[in-house]
PDB file of N, CA and C in Angstrom:
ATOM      1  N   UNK A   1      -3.775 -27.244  27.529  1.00 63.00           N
ATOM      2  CA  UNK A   1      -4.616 -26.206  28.101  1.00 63.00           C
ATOM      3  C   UNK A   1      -5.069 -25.257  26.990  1.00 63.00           C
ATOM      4  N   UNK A   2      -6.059 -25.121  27.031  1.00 78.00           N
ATOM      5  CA  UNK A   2      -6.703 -24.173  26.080  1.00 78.00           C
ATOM      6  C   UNK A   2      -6.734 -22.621  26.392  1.00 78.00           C
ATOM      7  N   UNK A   3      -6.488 -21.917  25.661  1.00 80.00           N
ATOM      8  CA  UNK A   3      -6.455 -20.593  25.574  1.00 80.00           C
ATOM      9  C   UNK A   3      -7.751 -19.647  25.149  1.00 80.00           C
ATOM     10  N   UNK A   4      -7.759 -18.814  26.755  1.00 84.00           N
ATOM     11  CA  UNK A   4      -9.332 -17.715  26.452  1.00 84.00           C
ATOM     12  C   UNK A   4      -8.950 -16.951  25.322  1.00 84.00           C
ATOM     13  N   UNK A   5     -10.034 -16.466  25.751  1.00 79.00           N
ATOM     14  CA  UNK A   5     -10.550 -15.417  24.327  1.00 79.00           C
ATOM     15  C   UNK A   5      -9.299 -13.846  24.782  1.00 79.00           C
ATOM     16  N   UNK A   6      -9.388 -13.366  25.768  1.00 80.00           N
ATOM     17  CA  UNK A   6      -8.357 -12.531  26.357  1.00 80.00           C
ATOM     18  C   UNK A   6      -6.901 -12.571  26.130  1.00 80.00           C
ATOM     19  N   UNK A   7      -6.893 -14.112  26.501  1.00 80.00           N
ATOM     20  CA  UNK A   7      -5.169 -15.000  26.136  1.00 80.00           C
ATOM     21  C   UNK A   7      -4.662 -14.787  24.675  1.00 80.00           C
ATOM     22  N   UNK A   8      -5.753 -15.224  23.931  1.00 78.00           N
ATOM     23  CA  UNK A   8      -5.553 -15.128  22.651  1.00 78.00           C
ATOM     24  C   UNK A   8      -5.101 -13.764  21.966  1.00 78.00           C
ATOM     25  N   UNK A   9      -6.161 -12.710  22.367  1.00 77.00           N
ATOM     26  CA  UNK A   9      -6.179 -11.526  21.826  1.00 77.00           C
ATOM     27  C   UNK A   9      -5.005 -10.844  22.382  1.00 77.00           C
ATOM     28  N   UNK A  10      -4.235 -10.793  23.567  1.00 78.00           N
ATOM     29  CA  UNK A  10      -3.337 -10.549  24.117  1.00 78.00           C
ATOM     30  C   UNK A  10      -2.129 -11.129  23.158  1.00 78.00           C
ATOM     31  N   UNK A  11      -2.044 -12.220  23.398  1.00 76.00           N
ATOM     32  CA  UNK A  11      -0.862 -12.530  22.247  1.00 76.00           C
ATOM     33  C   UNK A  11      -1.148 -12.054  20.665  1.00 76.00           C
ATOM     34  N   UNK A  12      -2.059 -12.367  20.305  1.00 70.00           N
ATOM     35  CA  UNK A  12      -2.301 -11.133  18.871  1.00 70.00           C
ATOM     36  C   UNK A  12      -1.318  -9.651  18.841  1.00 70.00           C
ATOM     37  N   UNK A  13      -1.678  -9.454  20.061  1.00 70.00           N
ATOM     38  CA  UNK A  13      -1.329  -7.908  20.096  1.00 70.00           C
ATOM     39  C   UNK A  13       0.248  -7.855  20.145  1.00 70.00           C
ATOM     40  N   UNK A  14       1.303  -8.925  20.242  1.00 73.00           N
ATOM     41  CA  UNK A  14       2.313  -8.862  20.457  1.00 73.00           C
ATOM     42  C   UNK A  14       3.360  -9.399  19.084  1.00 73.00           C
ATOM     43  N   UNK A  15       2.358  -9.573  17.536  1.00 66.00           N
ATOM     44  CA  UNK A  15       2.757  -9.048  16.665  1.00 66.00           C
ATOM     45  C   UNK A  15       3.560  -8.070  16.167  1.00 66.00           C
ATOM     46  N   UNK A  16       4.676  -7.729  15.773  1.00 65.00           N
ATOM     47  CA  UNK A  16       5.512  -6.331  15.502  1.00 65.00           C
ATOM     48  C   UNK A  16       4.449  -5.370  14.776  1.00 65.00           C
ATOM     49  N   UNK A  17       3.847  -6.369  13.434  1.00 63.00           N
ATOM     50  CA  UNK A  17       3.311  -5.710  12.056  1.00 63.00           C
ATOM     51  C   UNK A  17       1.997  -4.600  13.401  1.00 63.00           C
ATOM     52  N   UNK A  18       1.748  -5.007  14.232  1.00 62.00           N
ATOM     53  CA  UNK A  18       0.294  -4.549  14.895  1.00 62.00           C
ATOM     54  C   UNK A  18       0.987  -3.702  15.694  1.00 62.00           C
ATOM     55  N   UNK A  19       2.110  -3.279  16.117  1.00 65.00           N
ATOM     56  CA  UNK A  19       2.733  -2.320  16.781  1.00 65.00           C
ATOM     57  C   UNK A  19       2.797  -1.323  16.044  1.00 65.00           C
ATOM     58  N   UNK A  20       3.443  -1.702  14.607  1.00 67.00           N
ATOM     59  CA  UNK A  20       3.837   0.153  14.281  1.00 67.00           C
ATOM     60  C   UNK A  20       2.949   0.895  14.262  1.00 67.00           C
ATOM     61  N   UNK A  21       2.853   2.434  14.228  1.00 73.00           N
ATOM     62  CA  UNK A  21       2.207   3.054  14.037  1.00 73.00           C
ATOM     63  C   UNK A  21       1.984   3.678  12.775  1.00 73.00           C
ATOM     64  N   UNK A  22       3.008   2.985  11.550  1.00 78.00           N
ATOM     65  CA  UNK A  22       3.181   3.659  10.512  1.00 78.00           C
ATOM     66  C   UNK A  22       4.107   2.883   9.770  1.00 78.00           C
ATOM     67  N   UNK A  23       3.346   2.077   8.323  1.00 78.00           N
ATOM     68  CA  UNK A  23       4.553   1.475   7.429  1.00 78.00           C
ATOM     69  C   UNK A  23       4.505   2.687   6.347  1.00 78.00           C
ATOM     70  N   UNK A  24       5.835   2.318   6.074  1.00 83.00           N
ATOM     71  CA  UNK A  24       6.657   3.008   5.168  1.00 83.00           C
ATOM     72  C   UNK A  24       7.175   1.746   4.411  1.00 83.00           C
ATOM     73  N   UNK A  25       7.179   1.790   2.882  1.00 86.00           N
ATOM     74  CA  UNK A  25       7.225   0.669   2.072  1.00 86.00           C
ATOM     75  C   UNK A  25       7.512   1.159   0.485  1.00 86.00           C
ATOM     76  N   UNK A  26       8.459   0.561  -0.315  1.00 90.00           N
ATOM     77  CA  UNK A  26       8.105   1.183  -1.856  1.00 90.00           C
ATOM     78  C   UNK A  26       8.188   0.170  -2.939  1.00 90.00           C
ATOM     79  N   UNK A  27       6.951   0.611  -3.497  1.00 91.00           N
ATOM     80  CA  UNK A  27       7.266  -0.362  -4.149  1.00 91.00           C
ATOM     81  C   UNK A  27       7.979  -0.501  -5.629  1.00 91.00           C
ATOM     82  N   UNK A  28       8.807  -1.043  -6.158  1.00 89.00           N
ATOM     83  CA  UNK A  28       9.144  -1.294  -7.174  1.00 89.00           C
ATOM     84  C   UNK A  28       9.106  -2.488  -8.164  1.00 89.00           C
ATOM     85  N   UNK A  29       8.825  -2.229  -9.289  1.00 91.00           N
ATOM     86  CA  UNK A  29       8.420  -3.863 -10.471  1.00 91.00           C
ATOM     87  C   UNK A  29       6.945  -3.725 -10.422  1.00 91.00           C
ATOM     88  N   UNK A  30       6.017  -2.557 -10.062  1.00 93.00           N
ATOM     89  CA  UNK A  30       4.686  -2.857 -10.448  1.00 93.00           C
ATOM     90  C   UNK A  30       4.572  -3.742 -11.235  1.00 93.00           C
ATOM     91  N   UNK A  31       3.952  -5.396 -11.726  1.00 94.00           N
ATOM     92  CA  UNK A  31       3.689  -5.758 -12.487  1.00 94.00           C
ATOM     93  C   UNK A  31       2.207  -6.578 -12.675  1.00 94.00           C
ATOM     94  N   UNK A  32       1.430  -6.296 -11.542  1.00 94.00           N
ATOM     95  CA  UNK A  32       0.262  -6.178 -11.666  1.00 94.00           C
ATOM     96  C   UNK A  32      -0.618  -5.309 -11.249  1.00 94.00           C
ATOM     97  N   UNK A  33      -1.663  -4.727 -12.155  1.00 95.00           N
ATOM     98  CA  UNK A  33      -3.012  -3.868 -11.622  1.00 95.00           C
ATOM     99  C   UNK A  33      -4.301  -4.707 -12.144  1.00 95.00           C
ATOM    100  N   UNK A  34      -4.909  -4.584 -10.780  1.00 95.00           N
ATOM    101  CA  UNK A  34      -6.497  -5.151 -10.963  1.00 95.00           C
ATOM    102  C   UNK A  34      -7.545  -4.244 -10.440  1.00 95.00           C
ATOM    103  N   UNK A  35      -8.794  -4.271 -10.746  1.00 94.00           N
ATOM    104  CA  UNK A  35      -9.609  -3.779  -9.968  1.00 94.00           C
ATOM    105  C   UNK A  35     -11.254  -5.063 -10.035  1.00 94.00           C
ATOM    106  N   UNK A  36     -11.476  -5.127  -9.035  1.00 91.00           N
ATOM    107  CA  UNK A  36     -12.243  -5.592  -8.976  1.00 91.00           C
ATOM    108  C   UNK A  36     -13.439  -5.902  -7.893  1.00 91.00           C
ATOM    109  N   UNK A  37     -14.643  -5.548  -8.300  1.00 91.00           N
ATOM    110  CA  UNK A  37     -15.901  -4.849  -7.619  1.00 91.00           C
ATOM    111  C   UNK A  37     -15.567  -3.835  -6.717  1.00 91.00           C
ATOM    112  N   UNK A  38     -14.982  -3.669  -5.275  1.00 93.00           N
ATOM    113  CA  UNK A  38     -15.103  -1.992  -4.774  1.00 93.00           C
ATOM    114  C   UNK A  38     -13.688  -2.029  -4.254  1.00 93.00           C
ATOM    115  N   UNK A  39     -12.917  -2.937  -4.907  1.00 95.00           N
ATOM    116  CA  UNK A  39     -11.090  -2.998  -4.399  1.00 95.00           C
ATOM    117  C   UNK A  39     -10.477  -2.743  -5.940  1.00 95.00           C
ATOM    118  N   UNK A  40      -9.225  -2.012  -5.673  1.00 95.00           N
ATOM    119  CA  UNK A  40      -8.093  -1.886  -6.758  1.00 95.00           C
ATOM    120  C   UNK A  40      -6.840  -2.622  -6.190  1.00 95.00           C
ATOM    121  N   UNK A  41      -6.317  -2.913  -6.960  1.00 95.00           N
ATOM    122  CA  UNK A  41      -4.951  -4.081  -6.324  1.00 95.00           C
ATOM    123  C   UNK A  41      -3.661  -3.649  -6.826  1.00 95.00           C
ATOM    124  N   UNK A  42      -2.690  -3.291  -6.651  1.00 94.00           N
ATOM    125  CA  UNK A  42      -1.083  -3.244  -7.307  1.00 94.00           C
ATOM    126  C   UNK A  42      -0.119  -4.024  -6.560  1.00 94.00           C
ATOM    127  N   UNK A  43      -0.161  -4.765  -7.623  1.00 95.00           N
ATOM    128  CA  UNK A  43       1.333  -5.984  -7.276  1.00 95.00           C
ATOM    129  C   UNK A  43       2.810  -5.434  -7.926  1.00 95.00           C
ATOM    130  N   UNK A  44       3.799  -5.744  -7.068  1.00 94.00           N
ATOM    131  CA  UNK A  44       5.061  -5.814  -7.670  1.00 94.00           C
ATOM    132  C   UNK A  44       5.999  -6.515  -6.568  1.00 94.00           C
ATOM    133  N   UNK A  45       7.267  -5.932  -6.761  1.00 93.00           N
ATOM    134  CA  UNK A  45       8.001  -6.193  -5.560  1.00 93.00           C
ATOM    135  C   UNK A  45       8.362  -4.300  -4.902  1.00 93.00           C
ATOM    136  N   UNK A  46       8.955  -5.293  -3.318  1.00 90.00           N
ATOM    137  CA  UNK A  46       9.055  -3.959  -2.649  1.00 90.00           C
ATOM    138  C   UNK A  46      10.967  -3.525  -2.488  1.00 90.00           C
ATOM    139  N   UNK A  47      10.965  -3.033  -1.764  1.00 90.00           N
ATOM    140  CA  UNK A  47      12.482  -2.220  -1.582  1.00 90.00           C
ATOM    141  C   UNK A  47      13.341  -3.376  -1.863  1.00 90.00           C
ATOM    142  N   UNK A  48      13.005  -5.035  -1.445  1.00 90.00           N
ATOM    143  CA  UNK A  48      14.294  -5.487  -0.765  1.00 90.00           C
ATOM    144  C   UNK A  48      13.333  -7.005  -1.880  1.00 90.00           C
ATOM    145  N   UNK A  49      12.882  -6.782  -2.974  1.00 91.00           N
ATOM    146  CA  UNK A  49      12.543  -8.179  -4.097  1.00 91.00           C
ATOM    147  C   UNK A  49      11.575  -8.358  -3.790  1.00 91.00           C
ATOM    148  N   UNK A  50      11.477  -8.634  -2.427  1.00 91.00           N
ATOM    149  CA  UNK A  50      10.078  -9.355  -1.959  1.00 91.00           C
ATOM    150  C   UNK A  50       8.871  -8.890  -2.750  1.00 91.00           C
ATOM    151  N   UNK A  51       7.679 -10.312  -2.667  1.00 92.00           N
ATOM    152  CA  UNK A  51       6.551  -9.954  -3.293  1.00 92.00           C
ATOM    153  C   UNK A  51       5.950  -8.555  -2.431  1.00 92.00           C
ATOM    154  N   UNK A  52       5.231  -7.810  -3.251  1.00 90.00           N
ATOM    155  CA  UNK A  52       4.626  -6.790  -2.355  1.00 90.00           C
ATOM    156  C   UNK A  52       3.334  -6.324  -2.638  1.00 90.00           C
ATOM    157  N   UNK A  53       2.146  -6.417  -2.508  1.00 92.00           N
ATOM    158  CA  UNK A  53       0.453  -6.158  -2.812  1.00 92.00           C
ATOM    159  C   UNK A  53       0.015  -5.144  -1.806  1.00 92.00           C
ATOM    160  N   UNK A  54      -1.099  -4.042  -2.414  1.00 92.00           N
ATOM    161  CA  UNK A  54      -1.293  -2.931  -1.967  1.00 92.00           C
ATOM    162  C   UNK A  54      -2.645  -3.367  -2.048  1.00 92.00           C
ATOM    163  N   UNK A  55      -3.892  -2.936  -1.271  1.00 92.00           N
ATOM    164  CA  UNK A  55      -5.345  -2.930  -2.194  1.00 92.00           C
ATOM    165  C   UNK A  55      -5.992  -1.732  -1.365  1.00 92.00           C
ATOM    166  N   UNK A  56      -6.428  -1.080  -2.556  1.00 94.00           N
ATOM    167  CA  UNK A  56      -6.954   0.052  -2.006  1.00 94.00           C
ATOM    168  C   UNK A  56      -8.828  -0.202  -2.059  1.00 94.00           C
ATOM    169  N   UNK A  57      -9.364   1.156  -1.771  1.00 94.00           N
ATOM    170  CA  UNK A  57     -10.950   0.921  -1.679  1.00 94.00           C
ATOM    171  C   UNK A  57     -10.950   1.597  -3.077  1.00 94.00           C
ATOM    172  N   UNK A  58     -11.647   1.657  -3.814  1.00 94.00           N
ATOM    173  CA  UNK A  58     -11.749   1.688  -5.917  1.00 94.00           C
ATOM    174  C   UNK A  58     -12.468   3.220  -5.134  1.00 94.00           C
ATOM    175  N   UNK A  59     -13.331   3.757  -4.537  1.00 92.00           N
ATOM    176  CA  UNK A  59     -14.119   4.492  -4.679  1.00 92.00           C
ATOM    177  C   UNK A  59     -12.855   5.442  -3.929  1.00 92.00           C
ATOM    178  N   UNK A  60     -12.000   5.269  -2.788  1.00 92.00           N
ATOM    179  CA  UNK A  60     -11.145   6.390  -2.304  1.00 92.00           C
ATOM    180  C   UNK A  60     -10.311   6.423  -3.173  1.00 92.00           C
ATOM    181  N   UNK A  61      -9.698   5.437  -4.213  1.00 91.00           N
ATOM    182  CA  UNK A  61      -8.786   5.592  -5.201  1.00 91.00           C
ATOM    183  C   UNK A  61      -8.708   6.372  -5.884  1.00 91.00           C
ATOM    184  N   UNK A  62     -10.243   6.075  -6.608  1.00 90.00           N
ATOM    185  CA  UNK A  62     -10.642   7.424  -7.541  1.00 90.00           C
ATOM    186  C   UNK A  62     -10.526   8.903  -7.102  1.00 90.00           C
ATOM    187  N   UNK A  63     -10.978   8.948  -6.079  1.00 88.00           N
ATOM    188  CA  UNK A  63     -11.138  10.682  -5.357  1.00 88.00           C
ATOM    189  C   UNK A  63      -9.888  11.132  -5.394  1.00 88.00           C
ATOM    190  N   UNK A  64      -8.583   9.878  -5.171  1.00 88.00           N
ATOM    191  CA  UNK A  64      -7.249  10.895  -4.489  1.00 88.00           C
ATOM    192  C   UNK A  64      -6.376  10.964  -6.059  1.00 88.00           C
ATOM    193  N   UNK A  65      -6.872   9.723  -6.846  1.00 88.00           N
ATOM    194  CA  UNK A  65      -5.912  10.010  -8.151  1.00 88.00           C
ATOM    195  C   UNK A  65      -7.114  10.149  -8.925  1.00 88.00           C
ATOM    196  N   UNK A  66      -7.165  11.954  -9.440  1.00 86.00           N
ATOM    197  CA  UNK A  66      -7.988  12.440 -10.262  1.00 86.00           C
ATOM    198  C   UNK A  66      -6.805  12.912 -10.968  1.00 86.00           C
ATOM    199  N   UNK A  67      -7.564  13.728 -12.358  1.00 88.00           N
ATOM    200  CA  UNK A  67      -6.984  14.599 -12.889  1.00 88.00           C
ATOM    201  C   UNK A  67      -5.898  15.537 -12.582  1.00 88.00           C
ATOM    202  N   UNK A  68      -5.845  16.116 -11.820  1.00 90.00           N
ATOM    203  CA  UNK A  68      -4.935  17.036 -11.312  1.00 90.00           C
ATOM    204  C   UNK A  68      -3.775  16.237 -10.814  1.00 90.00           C
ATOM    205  N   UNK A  69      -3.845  15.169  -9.718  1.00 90.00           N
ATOM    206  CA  UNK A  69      -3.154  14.537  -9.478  1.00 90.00           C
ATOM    207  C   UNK A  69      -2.245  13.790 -10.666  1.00 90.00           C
ATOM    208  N   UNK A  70      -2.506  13.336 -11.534  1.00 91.00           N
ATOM    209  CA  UNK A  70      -2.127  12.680 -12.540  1.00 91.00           C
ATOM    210  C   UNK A  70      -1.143  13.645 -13.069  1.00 91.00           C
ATOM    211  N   UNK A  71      -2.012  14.886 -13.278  1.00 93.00           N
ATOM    212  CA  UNK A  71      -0.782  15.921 -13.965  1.00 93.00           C
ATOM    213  C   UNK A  71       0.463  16.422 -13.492  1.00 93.00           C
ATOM    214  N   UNK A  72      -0.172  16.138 -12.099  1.00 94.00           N
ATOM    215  CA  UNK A  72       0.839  16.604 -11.212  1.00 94.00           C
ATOM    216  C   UNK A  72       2.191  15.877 -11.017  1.00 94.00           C
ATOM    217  N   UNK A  73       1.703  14.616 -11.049  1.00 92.00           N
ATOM    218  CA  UNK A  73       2.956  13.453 -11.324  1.00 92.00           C
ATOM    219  C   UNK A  73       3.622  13.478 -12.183  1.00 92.00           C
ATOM    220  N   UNK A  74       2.683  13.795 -13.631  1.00 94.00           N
ATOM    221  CA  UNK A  74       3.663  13.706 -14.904  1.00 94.00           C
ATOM    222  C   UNK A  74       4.480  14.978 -14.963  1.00 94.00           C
ATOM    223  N   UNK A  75       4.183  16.289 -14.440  1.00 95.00           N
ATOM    224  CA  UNK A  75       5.248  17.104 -14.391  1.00 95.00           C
ATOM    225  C   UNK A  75       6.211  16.956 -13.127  1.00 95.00           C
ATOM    226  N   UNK A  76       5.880  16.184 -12.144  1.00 95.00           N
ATOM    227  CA  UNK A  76       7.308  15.880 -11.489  1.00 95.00           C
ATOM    228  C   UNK A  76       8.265  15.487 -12.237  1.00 95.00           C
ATOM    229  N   UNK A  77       7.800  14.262 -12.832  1.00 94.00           N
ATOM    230  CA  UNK A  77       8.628  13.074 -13.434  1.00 94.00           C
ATOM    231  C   UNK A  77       8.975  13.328 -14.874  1.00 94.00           C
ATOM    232  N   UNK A  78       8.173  14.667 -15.625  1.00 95.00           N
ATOM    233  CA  UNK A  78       8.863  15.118 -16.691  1.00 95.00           C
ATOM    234  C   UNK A  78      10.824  15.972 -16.082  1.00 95.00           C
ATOM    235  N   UNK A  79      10.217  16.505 -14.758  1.00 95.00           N
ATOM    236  CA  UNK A  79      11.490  17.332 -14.346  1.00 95.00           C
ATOM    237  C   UNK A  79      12.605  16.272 -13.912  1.00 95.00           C
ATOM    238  N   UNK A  80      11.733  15.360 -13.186  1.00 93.00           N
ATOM    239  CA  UNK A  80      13.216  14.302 -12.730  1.00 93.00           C
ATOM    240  C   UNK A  80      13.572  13.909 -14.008  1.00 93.00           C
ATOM    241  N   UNK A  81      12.911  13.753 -15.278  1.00 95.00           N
ATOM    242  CA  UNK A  81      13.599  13.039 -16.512  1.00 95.00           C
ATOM    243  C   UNK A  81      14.658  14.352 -17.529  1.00 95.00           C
ATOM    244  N   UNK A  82      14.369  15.347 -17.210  1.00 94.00           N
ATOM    245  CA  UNK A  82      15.158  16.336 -17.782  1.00 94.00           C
ATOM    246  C   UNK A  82      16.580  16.875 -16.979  1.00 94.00           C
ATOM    247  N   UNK A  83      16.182  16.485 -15.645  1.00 92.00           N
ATOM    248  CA  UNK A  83      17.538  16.917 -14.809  1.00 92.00           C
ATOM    249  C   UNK A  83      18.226  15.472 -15.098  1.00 92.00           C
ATOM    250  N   UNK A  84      18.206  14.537 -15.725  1.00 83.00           N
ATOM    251  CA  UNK A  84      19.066  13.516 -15.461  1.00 83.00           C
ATOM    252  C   UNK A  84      20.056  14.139 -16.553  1.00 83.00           C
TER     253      UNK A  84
END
């Protein structure tokens, strides 16, 4: 028996990943960055080894990691490296 278009989309929806309302994920081992035409990409692994790939839009990328942002990181992470 073949399955409608309704049937189908109904079971779609009963995916976990399509339930949450919110991943939370980190990644660690960045060991790839790409960008290419209007996508940026970061590969590594995540919390638990697994492979893990991010891709953002290149043009919202840019807007949220500007200058300021950048600085802003490196003086976090100058302080987490001095309190150790």
């Amino acid at each position: 028996m073949e399955k409608t278009k309704k049937e189908l989309e109904e079971e779609l929806m009963k995916f976990p990943e399509l339930e949450q309302k919110e991943i939370t994920k980190r990644m660690n081992d960045i060991n790839t960055f790409m960008a290419h035409e209007n996508e940026v990409c970061l590969r590594g692994t995540d919390e638990f080894g697994k492979d893990f790939t991010v891709w953002f839009d290149s043009y919202d990328f840019l807007n949220w990691i500007d200058k300021d942002q950048l600085d802003y990181i490196k003086e976090q992470l100058t302080k987490y490296i001095q309190e150790k």
